[in-house]
Amino acid sequence: MVGRPRSEQARRAILKAALRLCERDGYPNVTLKGIAEEAGAGRQTLYRWWDTKADLLLEAMTDLVGSSHAPSQAGLETFLSETFALADGAIGRIVAGLMAEAQSDPALGERLRERLIGPRRDALRAVLERMPPPPGADLDLLVDMIFGAMWYRLLNRHAPLDSALAGDITALVARIAASPGPHGDLPG
Amino acid sequence: MVGRPRSEQARRAILKAALRLCERDGYPNVTLKGIAEEAGAGRQTLYRWWDTKADLLLEAMTDLVGSSHAPSQAGLETFLSETFALADGAIGRIVAGLMAEAQSDPALGERLRERLIGPRRDALRAVLERMPPPPGADLDLLVDMIFGAMWYRLLNRHAPLDSALAGDITALVARIAASPGPHGDLPG
DNA sequence: AAGATTTCGAGGCAGCATGTCTCGTATTGA
DNA sequence: TCAATACGAGACATGCTGCCTCGAAATCTT
């Protein structure tokens, strides 16, 4: 491999410009052309390293929130409150835009699951397993219903995504944990 | 009001062409131009009566599934199985596309909630209220988590949307109903 | 030091969809 | 008969995409 190496400075400028434009204009109104101009980069530089706008923003998002996928020692309510707080702001709008775009781009959907949604699911699952007592139910179903409610509110916007929801969900999960489950694993 | 009346024949031809193209090419690949040609209509005729492609498809969808919002006498598992079966096919892909487009069009989101999502929520709520015994929990939260899981799988496609999910959810809700709730409304 | 290779910013180009406009025609009520 | 409106058809400007080229810069190999 010879030749001029990729400019890390240009890469950072482009990702930063993309995030800035998303905050200012909203994800759907951002164009690759606009990002290039905002970053002072050539358009071909973007097309060389990313296939689509969504790809570019996905990399920007993983750079941003990738660290928060580390195994959390927090309880369920805290974990959900922090997650909802993240999803309620500009980051949430971008992720919603990515999910929207994934409806017309299956390959993007795959990358989204691998890099963002999958790790987040794993983190929630770990928190549920550590609960005293553990719910003793199908954890994958619980994850689907908890994060399902989050995505439902994020995309449909019929109700806020706040700590009240985190509390309500936590209470419901505790109630499930205290109920006679299919495995007969009631505490005591 | 004088002048030539709106052609109901043209309206039906356009809606039908839109649905046909959605099945053939997928919602995101359908264009107003293509719909007009497929329907043998002028493009201005589409722009006169609908603001966007999403508006047009939303009308087509409500014409299709509007009747299924009638109060159902079915149990939870049957209701969910039927709903998931609807959402798992071509209709589901169209609705997913509408939800995706609503991320960049708040007015469309509003219409979507009013005409499709709201009525469906009400129907599920009614089914939950009629359960023996009723869950005795926050029904709105339950609706969020059940339809949340549905939307989550519809959009993220990490797991199938089938009758197995309907069964699992029904079992979990039954378990919640049988648990000591915040209102102390255990049967017996 | 010289040359090959690759990236860089910049911009031209065709292709496609959008949304507006115009045209001639058809259909209704006054 | 006449005004008003919808109809099918198509032209037009606009904006974004994705590919192409250009000259310059940066790095490795020889």
mmCIF file of C-alpha atoms (C1' of nucleotides) in Angstrom, chain B residues 1-5 30-33 43-44 47 51, chain C residues 16-22 25-30:
data_model
loop_
_atom_site.group_PDB
_atom_site.id
_atom_site.type_symbol
_atom_site.label_atom_id
_atom_site.label_comp_id
_atom_site.label_asym_id
_atom_site.label_seq_id
_atom_site.Cartn_x
_atom_site.Cartn_y
_atom_site.Cartn_z
ATOM 1 C CA MET B 1 -69.564 25.637 -6.477
ATOM 2 C CA VAL B 2 -69.614 25.061 -10.227
ATOM 3 C CA GLY B 3 -67.370 23.241 -12.630
ATOM 4 C CA ARG B 4 -66.564 19.662 -13.427
ATOM 5 C CA PRO B 5 -66.758 17.446 -10.349
ATOM 6 C CA VAL B 30 -42.695 4.297 -5.616
ATOM 7 C CA THR B 31 -42.882 7.808 -7.082
ATOM 8 C CA LEU B 32 -45.819 10.092 -7.797
ATOM 9 C CA LYS B 33 -44.704 10.176 -11.394
ATOM 10 C CA ARG B 43 -49.531 14.285 -12.573
ATOM 11 C CA GLN B 44 -51.364 17.456 -11.672
ATOM 12 C CA TYR B 47 -50.855 17.007 -6.745
ATOM 13 C CA ASP B 51 -49.882 16.792 -0.820
ATOM 14 C "C1'" DC C 16 -34.045 11.200 -11.644
ATOM 15 C "C1'" DA C 17 -37.898 12.956 -8.760
ATOM 16 C "C1'" DT C 18 -40.294 17.014 -7.282
ATOM 17 C "C1'" DG C 19 -43.513 20.656 -7.696
ATOM 18 C "C1'" DT C 20 -45.324 24.381 -10.602
ATOM 19 C "C1'" DC C 21 -47.094 25.898 -14.786
ATOM 20 C "C1'" DT C 22 -49.496 25.757 -19.236
ATOM 21 C "C1'" DT C 25 -60.432 19.168 -23.707
ATOM 22 C "C1'" DA C 26 -64.393 17.554 -20.957
ATOM 23 C "C1'" DT C 27 -68.096 18.102 -17.621
ATOM 24 C "C1'" DT C 28 -71.005 20.451 -14.555
ATOM 25 C "C1'" DG C 29 -74.279 24.428 -12.782
ATOM 26 C "C1'" DA C 30 -76.208 29.059 -13.643
#
